[in-house]
Coordinates of C-alpha atoms and ligand atoms in Angstrom, one line a residue:
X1 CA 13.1 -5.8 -15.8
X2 CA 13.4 -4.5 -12.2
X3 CA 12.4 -5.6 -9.0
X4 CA 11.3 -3.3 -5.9
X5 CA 10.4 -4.0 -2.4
X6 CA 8.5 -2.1 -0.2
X7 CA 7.3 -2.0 3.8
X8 CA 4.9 -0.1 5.7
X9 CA 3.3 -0.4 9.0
X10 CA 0.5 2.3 10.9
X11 CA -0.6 1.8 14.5
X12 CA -4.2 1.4 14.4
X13 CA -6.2 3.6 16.7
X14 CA -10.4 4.5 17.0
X15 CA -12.4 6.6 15.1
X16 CA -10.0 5.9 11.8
X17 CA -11.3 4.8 8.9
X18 CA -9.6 1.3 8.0
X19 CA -8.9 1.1 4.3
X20 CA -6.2 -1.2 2.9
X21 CA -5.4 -1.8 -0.9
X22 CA -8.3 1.1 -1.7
X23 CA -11.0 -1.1 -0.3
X24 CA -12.9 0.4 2.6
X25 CA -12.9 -2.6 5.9
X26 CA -15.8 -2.2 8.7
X27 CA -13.3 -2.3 11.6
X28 CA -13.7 0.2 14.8
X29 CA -9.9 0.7 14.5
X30 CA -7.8 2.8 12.0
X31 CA -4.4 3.6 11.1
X32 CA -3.3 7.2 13.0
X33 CA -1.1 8.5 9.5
X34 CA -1.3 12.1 7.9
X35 CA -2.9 10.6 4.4
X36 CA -5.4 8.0 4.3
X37 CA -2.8 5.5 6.2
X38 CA -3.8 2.5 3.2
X39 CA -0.5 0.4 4.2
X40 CA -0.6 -1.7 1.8
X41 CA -0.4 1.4 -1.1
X42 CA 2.3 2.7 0.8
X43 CA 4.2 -0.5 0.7
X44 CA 3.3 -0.8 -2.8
X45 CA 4.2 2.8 -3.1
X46 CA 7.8 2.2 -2.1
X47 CA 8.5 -1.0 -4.0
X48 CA 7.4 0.8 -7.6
X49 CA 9.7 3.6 -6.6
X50 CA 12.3 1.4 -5.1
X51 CA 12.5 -0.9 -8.5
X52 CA 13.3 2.6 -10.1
X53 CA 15.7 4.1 -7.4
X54 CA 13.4 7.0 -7.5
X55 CA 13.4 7.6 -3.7
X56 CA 10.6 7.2 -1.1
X57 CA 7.6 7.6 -0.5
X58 CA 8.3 10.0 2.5
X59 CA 10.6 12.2 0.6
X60 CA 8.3 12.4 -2.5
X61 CA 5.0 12.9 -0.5
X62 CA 6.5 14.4 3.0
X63 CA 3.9 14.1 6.1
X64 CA 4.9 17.2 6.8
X65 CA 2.8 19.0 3.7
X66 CA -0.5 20.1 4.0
X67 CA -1.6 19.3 0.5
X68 CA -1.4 15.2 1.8
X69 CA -3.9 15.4 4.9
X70 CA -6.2 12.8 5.2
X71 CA -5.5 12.3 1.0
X72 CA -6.7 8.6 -0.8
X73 CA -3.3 6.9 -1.2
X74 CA -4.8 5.6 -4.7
X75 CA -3.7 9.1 -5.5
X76 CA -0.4 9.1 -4.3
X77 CA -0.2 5.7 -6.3
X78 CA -1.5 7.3 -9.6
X79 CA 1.3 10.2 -8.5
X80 CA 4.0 7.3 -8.1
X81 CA 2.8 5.8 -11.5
X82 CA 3.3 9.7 -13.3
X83 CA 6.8 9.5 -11.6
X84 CA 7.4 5.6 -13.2
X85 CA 6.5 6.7 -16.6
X86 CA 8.3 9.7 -16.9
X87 CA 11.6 7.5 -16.0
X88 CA 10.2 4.8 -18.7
X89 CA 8.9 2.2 -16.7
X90 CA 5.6 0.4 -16.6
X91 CA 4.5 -2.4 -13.9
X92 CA 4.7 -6.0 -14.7
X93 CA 3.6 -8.0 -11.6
X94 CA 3.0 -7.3 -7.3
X95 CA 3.2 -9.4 -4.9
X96 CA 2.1 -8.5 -1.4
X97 CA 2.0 -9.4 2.5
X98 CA -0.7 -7.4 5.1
X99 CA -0.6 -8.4 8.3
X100 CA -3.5 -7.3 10.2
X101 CA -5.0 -9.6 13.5
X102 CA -8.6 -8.3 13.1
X103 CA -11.1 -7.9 11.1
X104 CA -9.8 -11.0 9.0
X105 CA -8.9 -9.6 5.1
X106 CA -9.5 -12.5 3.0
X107 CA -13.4 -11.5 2.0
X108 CA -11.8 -8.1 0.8
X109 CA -8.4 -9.7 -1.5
X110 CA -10.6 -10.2 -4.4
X111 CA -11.7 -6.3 -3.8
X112 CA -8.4 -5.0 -3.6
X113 CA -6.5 -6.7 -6.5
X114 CA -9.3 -5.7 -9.2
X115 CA -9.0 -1.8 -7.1
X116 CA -5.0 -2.0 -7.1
X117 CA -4.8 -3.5 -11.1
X118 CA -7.7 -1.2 -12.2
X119 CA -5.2 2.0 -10.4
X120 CA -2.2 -0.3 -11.5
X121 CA -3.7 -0.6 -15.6
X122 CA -2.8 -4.1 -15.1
X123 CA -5.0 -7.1 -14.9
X124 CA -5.6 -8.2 -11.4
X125 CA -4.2 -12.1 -12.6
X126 CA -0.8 -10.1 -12.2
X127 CA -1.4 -8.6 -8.4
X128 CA -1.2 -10.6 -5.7
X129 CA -2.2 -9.9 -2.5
X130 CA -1.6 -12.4 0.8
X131 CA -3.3 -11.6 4.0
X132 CA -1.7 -13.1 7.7
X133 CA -2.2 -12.6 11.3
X134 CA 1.1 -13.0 14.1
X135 CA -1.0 -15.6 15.9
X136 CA -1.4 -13.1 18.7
X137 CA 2.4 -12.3 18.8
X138 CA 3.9 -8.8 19.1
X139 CA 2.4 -5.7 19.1
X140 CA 0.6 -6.5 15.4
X141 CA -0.2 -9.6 17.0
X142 CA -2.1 -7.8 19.7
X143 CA -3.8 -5.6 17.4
X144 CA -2.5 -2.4 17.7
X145 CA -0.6 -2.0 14.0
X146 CA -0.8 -3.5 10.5
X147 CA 1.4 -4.1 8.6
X148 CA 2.1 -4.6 4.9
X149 CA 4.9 -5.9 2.3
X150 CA 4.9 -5.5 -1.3
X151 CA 6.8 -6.5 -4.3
X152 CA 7.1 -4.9 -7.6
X153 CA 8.7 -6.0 -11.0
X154 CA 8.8 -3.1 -13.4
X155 CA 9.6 -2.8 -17.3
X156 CA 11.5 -1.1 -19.4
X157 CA 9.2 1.4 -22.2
Ligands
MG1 MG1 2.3 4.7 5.6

C-alpha cells in the first residue's frame, strides 16, 4: 500500500463552465485553466501520481501543449490511471476536500463519487468526497477560487 496527496486550486472567472469531480454545476462562474479546470480531478490527479512518485500533473500534462485545451480532466484521469498501471498499481480508497463558497456542492457529492469510482473502477463506498466553504474568509472565501484536496491510497498488482 501507498498513500498520495494531492492540491489544486483555479480562480473562478465568467463565462466558464464550472465542473468539479466530472459533474457539471449551474454556477455563472468558472475556473480560468487551459483544460477543463475540474479541481478536484486535478487534485486527485496529483495524489494517484504522488502515491507512485510518478511526478505531476503539470509535468505529465504541461499547460503549455495544445493537445490539453479546454480537455475533460476525466481524461487526464483515465491517462493518470494508464500511467498507475503500467507501474503496477491499482486504487484502493480517496478521500477528498473542495472548497468552493457558492453554489453549495452537497446536492452534486452523490454525482461525483459514482462519476469519479465509475472513472476510478472502484465502487463509490470507497470515494469520498467532503465539500466546505471559508465562511467568507480569504480570497476562496470571497468567491473568487476553489479549491480542492485529495487523498489516494494505492496497491500493489
Ligand atoms: Mg488545475
Amino acid at each position: 500500500m501507498r498513500i498520495g496527496f494531492g492540491y489544486d486550486s483555479h480562480r473562478l472567472v465568467p463565462g466558464r463552465a464550472l465542473i468539479l469531480g466530472g459533474v457539471h454545476i449551474p454556477s455563472t462562474l468558472g475556473p480560468e485553466a487551459h483544460s477543463d479546470g475540474d479541481a478536484l480531478i486535478h487534485a486527485l490527479i496529483d495524489a494517484l501520481l504522488g502515491a507512485c512518485a510518478l511526478g505531476d500533473i503539470g509535468q505529465l500534462f504541461p499547460p503549455s501543449d495544445e493537445q490539453y485545451r479546454d480537455i475533460s480532466s476525466r481524461i487526464l484521469l483515465q491517462r493518470t490511471l494508464g500511467l498507475l498501471s503500467e507501474a503496477g498499481f491499482h486504487p484502493r480508497n480517496i478521500d477528498s476536500t473542495v472548497i468552493l463558497e457558492s453554489p453549495r456542492l452537497g446536492p452534486y457529492v452523490e454525482q461525483m463519487r459514482g462519476t469519479l469510482g465509475m472513472d476510478l473502477g472502484i465502487p463509490a463506498a470507497a470515494i469520498s468526497v467532503k465539500a466546505k466553504t471559508k465562511e467568507g474568509l480569504g480570497p476562496t472565501g470571497q468567491g473568487l477560487a476553489v479549491e480542492a484536496y485529495a487523498v489516494a491510497l494505492v496497491e500493489e498488482n
